[in-house]
Coordinates of C-alpha atoms and ligand atoms in Angstrom, one line a residue:
M1 CA -0.1 0.2 0.0
D2 CA 1.0 3.3 -0.8
K3 CA 0.9 5.9 1.8
K4 CA 1.7 9.1 -0.3
L5 CA -0.3 12.0 2.0
T6 CA 1.7 13.0 4.8
L7 CA -0.3 13.3 8.2
S8 CA 0.7 15.4 11.7
K9 CA 1.4 12.3 14.5
P10 CA -1.9 10.9 15.2
E11 CA -2.5 11.8 19.1
H12 CA -4.2 8.8 21.1
V13 CA -7.0 9.4 23.1
A14 CA -7.8 6.6 24.4
S15 CA -6.3 2.7 24.4
N16 CA -6.6 0.6 21.6
G17 CA -6.3 3.1 18.6
L18 CA -9.0 5.8 19.1
L19 CA -7.4 9.0 18.1
D20 CA -8.4 12.5 18.2
R21 CA -11.3 13.5 16.9
R22 CA -10.3 16.2 15.0
Y23 CA -7.4 14.4 13.5
F24 CA -8.9 14.7 9.7
L25 CA -9.7 18.0 10.4
K26 CA -6.3 19.0 11.3
S27 CA -4.5 17.3 8.5
S28 CA -4.6 19.3 5.2
A29 CA -5.8 15.9 3.0
A30 CA -6.5 12.5 4.6
Y31 CA -7.1 9.3 3.2
L32 CA -8.4 5.9 5.1
T33 CA -7.0 3.0 5.0
A34 CA -10.0 1.3 3.7
G35 CA -10.5 4.0 1.1
S36 CA -6.8 3.8 -0.2
S37 CA -6.4 5.0 -3.8
M38 CA -5.3 2.9 -6.9
L39 CA -1.5 4.0 -8.3
M40 CA -1.9 6.3 -11.5
G41 CA 0.7 7.2 -13.5
S42 CA 1.6 4.3 -15.5
I43 CA -0.9 4.8 -18.6
S44 CA -0.5 8.4 -20.1
H45 CA -4.1 10.0 -21.4
A46 CA -3.6 9.7 -24.6
Q47 CA -3.1 6.1 -24.7
R48 CA -6.4 5.5 -22.6
S49 CA -8.8 3.2 -24.4
Y50 CA -12.2 5.2 -24.6
P51 CA -15.7 3.2 -22.7
D52 CA -18.3 2.7 -25.1
Y53 CA -20.2 5.0 -23.0
M54 CA -17.5 7.8 -23.4
T55 CA -18.1 7.5 -27.9
L56 CA -21.9 6.9 -27.9
P57 CA -24.7 8.6 -26.8
G58 CA -25.9 8.1 -23.3
A59 CA -29.2 7.3 -21.9
P60 CA -32.0 9.8 -22.5
L61 CA -33.9 11.5 -20.0
S62 CA -37.0 10.2 -18.2
G63 CA -39.8 11.5 -16.0
Y64 CA -38.9 9.7 -12.6
G65 CA -35.2 9.0 -11.5
H66 CA -34.0 5.6 -10.4
R67 CA -30.8 4.7 -9.0
S68 CA -27.8 3.1 -10.8
V69 CA -28.5 -1.1 -11.4
N70 CA -25.3 -1.2 -9.7
E71 CA -26.7 0.2 -6.4
D72 CA -29.3 -2.9 -6.6
H73 CA -27.9 -4.8 -3.8
V74 CA -28.6 -2.2 -1.2
Q75 CA -32.1 -3.7 0.1
R76 CA -34.0 -3.5 3.0
Y77 CA -34.1 -7.3 5.5
I78 CA -37.3 -8.4 5.1
S79 CA -38.9 -11.0 7.9
L80 CA -42.3 -11.4 7.0
T81 CA -44.8 -13.2 9.7
R82 CA -45.1 -16.9 9.3
G83 CA -48.6 -17.8 7.5
T84 CA -49.4 -13.7 6.3
T85 CA -48.9 -12.5 2.8
G86 CA -48.7 -9.2 3.7
A87 CA -47.4 -9.0 8.1
G88 CA -43.8 -8.3 9.1
N89 CA -41.4 -6.0 8.4
S90 CA -38.3 -4.9 6.9
R91 CA -35.2 -3.2 7.6
T92 CA -33.1 -0.1 6.8
P93 CA -29.6 -1.4 5.8
L94 CA -28.0 1.4 7.6
E95 CA -24.1 -0.1 7.3
K96 CA -24.9 0.6 4.0
L97 CA -26.3 4.6 4.0
H98 CA -24.4 7.7 4.7
G99 CA -26.0 11.1 6.0
I100 CA -28.7 11.0 8.1
I101 CA -31.7 10.6 5.3
T102 CA -33.5 8.1 4.6
P103 CA -34.4 7.5 0.8
N104 CA -38.2 6.3 0.6
G105 CA -37.6 3.5 -1.1
L106 CA -35.3 2.4 2.0
H107 CA -37.6 3.3 5.4
F108 CA -38.3 0.3 7.1
E109 CA -41.9 -0.8 7.2
R110 CA -43.8 -2.6 9.8
H111 CA -47.5 -4.1 8.7
H112 CA -50.0 -5.9 10.5
S113 CA -52.3 -7.1 7.5
G114 CA -50.6 -5.6 4.7
I115 CA -50.2 -2.4 2.4
P116 CA -53.9 -0.7 1.4
D117 CA -54.5 0.4 -2.1
I118 CA -55.6 3.8 -1.5
N119 CA -57.0 6.5 -3.9
P120 CA -56.4 9.3 -2.4
D121 CA -59.8 11.1 -4.4
N122 CA -62.2 8.6 -2.1
H123 CA -60.0 9.2 1.4
Q124 CA -61.3 10.6 4.2
L125 CA -60.2 11.9 7.5
L126 CA -62.6 11.9 10.4
I127 CA -62.2 13.8 13.5
H128 CA -65.2 13.2 16.3
G129 CA -65.2 12.2 19.8
L130 CA -65.0 14.9 22.1
V131 CA -64.9 17.7 20.0
E132 CA -67.5 20.3 19.3
R133 CA -67.7 19.9 15.9
P134 CA -67.3 17.0 14.1
L135 CA -65.0 17.3 10.7
V136 CA -64.8 15.3 7.7
F137 CA -61.6 16.0 5.8
S138 CA -60.6 15.6 2.1
M139 CA -57.2 15.0 0.6
E140 CA -58.1 18.1 -1.7
N141 CA -59.4 20.0 1.6
L142 CA -56.5 19.1 3.8
M143 CA -54.0 20.5 0.9
K144 CA -55.3 23.9 1.5
Y145 CA -54.6 24.3 5.2
P146 CA -50.3 25.8 5.6
M147 CA -47.8 22.8 6.4
V148 CA -45.0 22.5 8.2
S149 CA -41.3 20.3 7.7
R150 CA -39.4 18.6 10.0
F151 CA -36.2 16.1 10.1
Q152 CA -37.7 13.6 12.6
Y153 CA -36.9 9.6 12.7
I154 CA -39.6 7.0 13.5
E155 CA -37.9 3.9 15.0
C156 CA -40.0 0.6 15.8
S157 CA -40.4 -0.1 19.3
G158 CA -38.9 -3.2 18.5
N159 CA -36.2 -2.7 16.9
S160 CA -33.3 -4.1 18.0
R161 CA -34.9 -7.4 19.8
P162 CA -32.6 -9.7 18.4
N163 CA -30.1 -8.2 21.0
L164 CA -32.6 -9.6 24.1
A165 CA -31.7 -13.1 23.2
S166 CA -29.8 -15.2 25.0
E167 CA -27.0 -15.5 22.7
A168 CA -25.8 -13.0 20.3
S169 CA -27.0 -14.0 16.4
D170 CA -24.1 -13.1 14.0
L171 CA -26.0 -10.8 12.0
T172 CA -25.5 -7.0 10.4
C173 CA -26.3 -3.6 12.0
G174 CA -29.2 -3.6 10.0
E175 CA -30.7 -6.9 10.7
I176 CA -30.4 -5.9 14.5
H177 CA -30.7 -2.3 14.1
G178 CA -32.8 -0.7 11.1
M179 CA -36.5 -0.7 12.4
I180 CA -35.4 3.0 12.2
S181 CA -35.4 5.5 9.8
C182 CA -35.5 9.1 9.2
C183 CA -36.8 11.3 6.6
E184 CA -37.8 15.0 5.9
W185 CA -41.7 15.1 6.8
T186 CA -44.1 17.7 5.8
G187 CA -47.7 17.7 6.6
I188 CA -50.2 19.7 8.8
P189 CA -49.9 20.3 12.5
L190 CA -52.8 17.9 14.7
S191 CA -53.5 21.3 17.0
T192 CA -54.2 23.2 13.5
L193 CA -57.1 20.6 12.5
L194 CA -58.0 20.5 16.1
A195 CA -58.3 23.7 16.1
E196 CA -61.3 23.5 13.5
T197 CA -63.1 20.7 15.4
G198 CA -62.8 22.6 18.9
I199 CA -62.1 20.6 22.1
N200 CA -64.5 19.6 24.7
P201 CA -62.1 20.0 27.6
N202 CA -63.3 16.1 29.3
A203 CA -60.8 15.0 26.2
K204 CA -57.5 13.5 27.3
W205 CA -56.7 10.8 24.8
V206 CA -56.5 11.1 20.8
L207 CA -57.3 7.6 18.9
A208 CA -55.6 7.3 15.8
E209 CA -56.7 4.9 13.2
G210 CA -55.9 3.6 9.9
A211 CA -57.5 1.9 7.0
D212 CA -55.6 -0.9 6.5
A213 CA -56.9 -4.4 6.6
A214 CA -55.8 -4.8 10.3
E215 CA -57.1 -1.1 11.1
M216 CA -54.3 -0.7 13.5
G217 CA -55.6 1.9 16.0
R218 CA -53.6 3.3 19.1
S219 CA -54.4 6.0 22.3
I220 CA -52.2 9.6 22.3
P221 CA -52.2 11.8 25.1
I222 CA -53.9 15.1 23.9
E223 CA -50.9 16.8 25.5
K224 CA -48.8 15.1 22.5
A225 CA -51.5 15.6 20.0
L226 CA -51.5 18.7 21.1
D227 CA -47.7 19.6 20.9
D228 CA -45.6 18.3 18.0
T229 CA -48.2 16.1 16.2
L230 CA -48.2 15.9 12.3
I231 CA -50.6 14.9 9.7
A232 CA -48.0 14.0 7.6
I233 CA -48.6 13.8 3.8
F234 CA -44.7 14.2 1.9
Q235 CA -41.9 12.5 2.7
N236 CA -38.7 13.8 1.4
G237 CA -39.9 16.2 -0.4
E238 CA -42.6 13.8 -2.2
A239 CA -46.1 12.2 -1.4
I240 CA -45.6 9.3 1.5
R241 CA -44.5 5.9 0.0
P242 CA -47.5 3.8 -0.2
E243 CA -45.6 1.4 2.6
N244 CA -45.7 4.4 5.2
G245 CA -49.0 5.3 4.8
Y246 CA -50.1 7.0 1.6
P247 CA -51.8 9.1 1.4
L248 CA -51.1 10.3 4.9
R249 CA -49.8 8.8 8.6
I250 CA -50.2 10.6 12.0
L251 CA -46.2 11.4 12.9
L252 CA -45.9 11.8 17.1
P253 CA -42.1 12.5 16.8
G254 CA -40.0 10.7 19.3
Y255 CA -42.1 8.1 20.2
E256 CA -42.4 4.1 19.3
G257 CA -42.9 4.1 15.8
N258 CA -45.9 2.2 16.4
I259 CA -48.4 4.9 17.2
S260 CA -47.9 7.0 14.0
V261 CA -50.5 4.9 12.7
K262 CA -50.3 5.1 8.7
W263 CA -53.3 5.3 6.1
L264 CA -55.3 7.4 8.7
Q265 CA -58.7 7.4 8.1
R266 CA -60.1 8.6 11.5
I267 CA -59.0 10.7 15.0
K268 CA -61.6 10.2 17.9
L269 CA -61.0 12.3 21.2
S270 CA -61.8 10.5 24.6
D271 CA -61.7 11.0 28.2
V272 CA -60.1 7.8 28.2
P273 CA -57.7 5.5 26.2
L274 CA -59.5 3.6 23.6
M275 CA -57.4 -0.1 24.8
T276 CA -57.0 -1.3 21.2
R277 CA -56.0 -4.4 20.3
D278 CA -52.2 -3.0 18.9
E279 CA -51.6 -1.0 22.5
T280 CA -53.3 -4.0 24.7
S281 CA -52.1 -7.3 23.0
K282 CA -48.9 -6.1 22.3
Y283 CA -47.0 -2.8 22.2
T284 CA -47.3 -3.4 26.3
D285 CA -44.3 -4.1 28.1
L286 CA -43.7 -7.6 29.9
Q287 CA -42.2 -6.7 33.0
K288 CA -39.7 -9.2 35.3
N289 CA -42.6 -9.4 37.7
G290 CA -45.3 -10.5 35.3
T291 CA -46.7 -7.3 34.8
S292 CA -46.9 -5.7 32.1
E293 CA -46.5 -1.7 31.2
M294 CA -48.9 0.5 28.9
F295 CA -48.3 3.4 27.2
T296 CA -44.7 3.5 27.4
L297 CA -44.6 5.4 24.6
E298 CA -41.4 7.9 24.2
M299 CA -38.2 5.7 23.3
G300 CA -34.6 5.7 25.0
V301 CA -31.7 7.7 24.2
K302 CA -29.8 5.4 21.5
S303 CA -27.0 5.0 19.8
V304 CA -25.4 2.2 17.3
I305 CA -22.1 2.3 15.3
V306 CA -22.7 1.4 11.4
S307 CA -19.2 1.2 10.5
P308 CA -17.4 -1.4 11.2
S309 CA -20.2 -3.4 11.9
G310 CA -22.0 -7.2 12.1
K311 CA -20.5 -9.1 9.4
Q312 CA -18.5 -6.8 7.6
Q313 CA -14.6 -7.1 6.9
L314 CA -12.1 -4.6 7.4
G315 CA -8.9 -4.3 4.9
P316 CA -5.3 -3.9 5.7
H317 CA -4.4 -2.4 8.8
G318 CA -4.5 1.5 9.5
I319 CA -6.3 4.4 9.7
Y320 CA -10.5 3.9 9.3
E321 CA -13.3 5.8 10.6
I322 CA -15.5 4.9 13.2
R323 CA -19.0 6.2 12.2
G324 CA -22.2 5.8 13.5
L325 CA -25.8 6.9 14.5
A326 CA -27.7 8.4 17.4
W327 CA -30.7 9.8 18.6
S328 CA -33.2 10.2 21.4
G329 CA -36.7 10.3 22.2
A330 CA -37.0 12.7 25.0
G331 CA -34.8 16.0 22.7
T332 CA -31.2 16.4 21.1
I333 CA -28.3 13.9 21.2
T334 CA -25.3 16.4 23.0
R335 CA -22.6 13.8 23.4
V336 CA -21.8 10.3 21.6
E337 CA -18.7 8.3 23.0
V338 CA -16.9 5.5 22.0
S339 CA -14.9 2.8 23.1
A340 CA -12.1 0.2 21.5
D341 CA -11.9 -1.5 24.2
G342 CA -15.1 -3.0 25.6
G343 CA -15.6 0.0 27.7
A344 CA -12.7 0.1 29.6
S345 CA -11.7 3.6 28.3
W346 CA -14.2 6.1 26.4
T347 CA -13.5 8.9 24.0
D348 CA -15.6 11.8 22.6
T349 CA -16.3 11.4 19.0
L350 CA -17.4 14.2 16.6
L351 CA -21.0 15.0 15.9
T352 CA -21.5 16.4 12.3
E353 CA -24.3 19.0 11.9
P354 CA -27.2 19.5 11.1
V355 CA -27.6 17.8 15.0
M356 CA -31.4 18.2 15.5
R357 CA -34.3 17.4 18.0
K358 CA -35.8 13.7 17.8
S359 CA -33.7 13.2 14.4
L360 CA -30.8 11.3 13.4
T361 CA -27.2 12.7 14.4
Q362 CA -24.2 11.0 12.6
F363 CA -20.6 10.8 14.8
R364 CA -17.8 10.2 13.9
I365 CA -13.9 9.5 15.0
P366 CA -10.8 7.9 13.9
W367 CA -9.0 4.7 15.0
E368 CA -5.8 3.0 13.6
W369 CA -6.6 -0.7 13.6
N370 CA -2.9 -2.8 13.6
G371 CA -4.6 -5.6 13.9
Q372 CA -5.2 -5.7 17.2
P373 CA -8.8 -7.5 18.5
A374 CA -10.8 -4.8 19.7
I375 CA -14.4 -4.4 20.6
L376 CA -15.9 -1.3 19.7
M377 CA -19.1 0.2 21.5
S378 CA -21.3 3.8 21.4
R379 CA -23.2 5.5 24.5
S380 CA -25.2 8.7 23.9
Y381 CA -26.8 11.5 25.9
D382 CA -29.5 13.6 25.0
D383 CA -30.2 17.2 26.3
Q384 CA -32.6 16.0 29.0
G385 CA -30.0 14.3 31.1
N386 CA -30.1 10.3 29.9
R387 CA -27.8 8.3 29.1
Q388 CA -27.4 5.5 27.1
P389 CA -27.4 2.4 29.2
T390 CA -24.9 -0.5 29.1
R391 CA -26.7 -4.0 28.4
S392 CA -25.8 -5.1 32.2
E393 CA -27.9 -1.8 33.5
F394 CA -30.6 -2.6 30.7
I395 CA -31.4 -6.0 31.7
Q396 CA -31.4 -5.1 35.4
N397 CA -34.0 -2.4 34.7
S398 CA -35.9 -4.2 32.3
G399 CA -35.4 -7.6 31.8
L400 CA -34.9 -9.8 28.6
Q401 CA -38.6 -11.3 28.2
V402 CA -39.3 -7.1 28.3
N403 CA -39.9 -7.4 23.9
Y404 CA -39.8 -3.3 23.2
H405 CA -37.8 -0.4 23.8
N406 CA -33.7 -2.1 23.7
N407 CA -31.5 0.9 24.2
M408 CA -28.5 -1.2 25.1
I409 CA -24.9 -0.1 24.5
Q410 CA -24.1 -2.1 20.7
S411 CA -20.5 -4.1 21.1
W412 CA -18.8 -5.1 17.8
Q413 CA -15.9 -7.0 17.9
V414 CA -13.4 -7.2 15.4
N415 CA -10.8 -10.0 15.6
S416 CA -7.3 -10.1 14.2
E417 CA -8.4 -11.1 10.9
G418 CA -10.5 -8.0 10.6
Q419 CA -13.9 -9.8 11.2
V420 CA -16.6 -8.1 12.4
Q421 CA -19.0 -9.7 15.0
N422 CA -22.5 -8.4 17.5
V423 CA -20.8 -9.4 20.6
Y424 CA -22.5 -9.0 24.0
V425 CA -20.1 -7.2 27.0
Ligands
CO501 CO1 -43.9 1.0 24.2

């Protein structure tokens, strides 16, 4: 390998190869071992042969663009519920993406009875119950209201469930943690529509119901409904994809994904929660004493290293960039630390702007790998004073039977051959 670039001597800030998080920024130029470039200069420009795409006209224009066929391997991980055709989930391949925005075609899915085929011309949203004026909105009506745009993540409360098993499975980052995605969502604040219907002072809960074959329904506290809840119609600038709720969904930033009901058709204000199937038989958290907690809605503070991560293979020894994603349902990420020695020593990473509330935040730090075995971990903090728990802290508080809200620290083991594997620490 040809190391042409002269970098300042890397300053080690924690054990096992972690470098100053600003190392790349301080160097006038930098390249990573993982991305070392080929030697140039042996072929002169005049002698080069031209590929067909430089000698013949290229493809025509198109009304709707598609990614390169060479990128077709970047796919969601699909897991179908046995015996069904449309129930199950597909997970975002986090380790194959860069940045904080999930492309619409790779946003995770969780369906309870498949994706309904809805014609927006026939779709209506009913708001009734403890309101002063029950109203029905057509999509055409809704499009006349002022809209807002926000960058928010959605995380399924069952995300990271594979790590609640007693033995660590050899899986990729996306297979374990890919039930989180982040988009720019555009729509109407629910408070705007509730100002139209008026609110009976006895209203304490809001039912949101979908138009799918499972008629997914969840109860929302009225305070959240009037806070940052959105009736979302657009996802990353275009109409929401069918698998994400076309033509509209409710969106509750920072709350467990299941409550952001897709294909929204009905909102009912009530004095009590509606105790729907989807918040009683599922989405309750079984405790160690055998009772279940209900309405555990806010998602915890969490982070995960996406590279290097499970089932990846490092190349030659040298400098790599550790990068990952952090988020919190309570607010804004303030700090992410990483460890390369299984949690014995930690150091701060660099957070990449923009750092936004209830959105994904990127973190990164250079790491010098000289073939020594390592265990890479990240832990995040938010502006509400929360810190991501270790595996043992999580088990102590919630147990492994809990099934939901797993935000424990992820550990990736790198062996001397450079193979990366999910492990428990
Ligand atoms: Co919950």
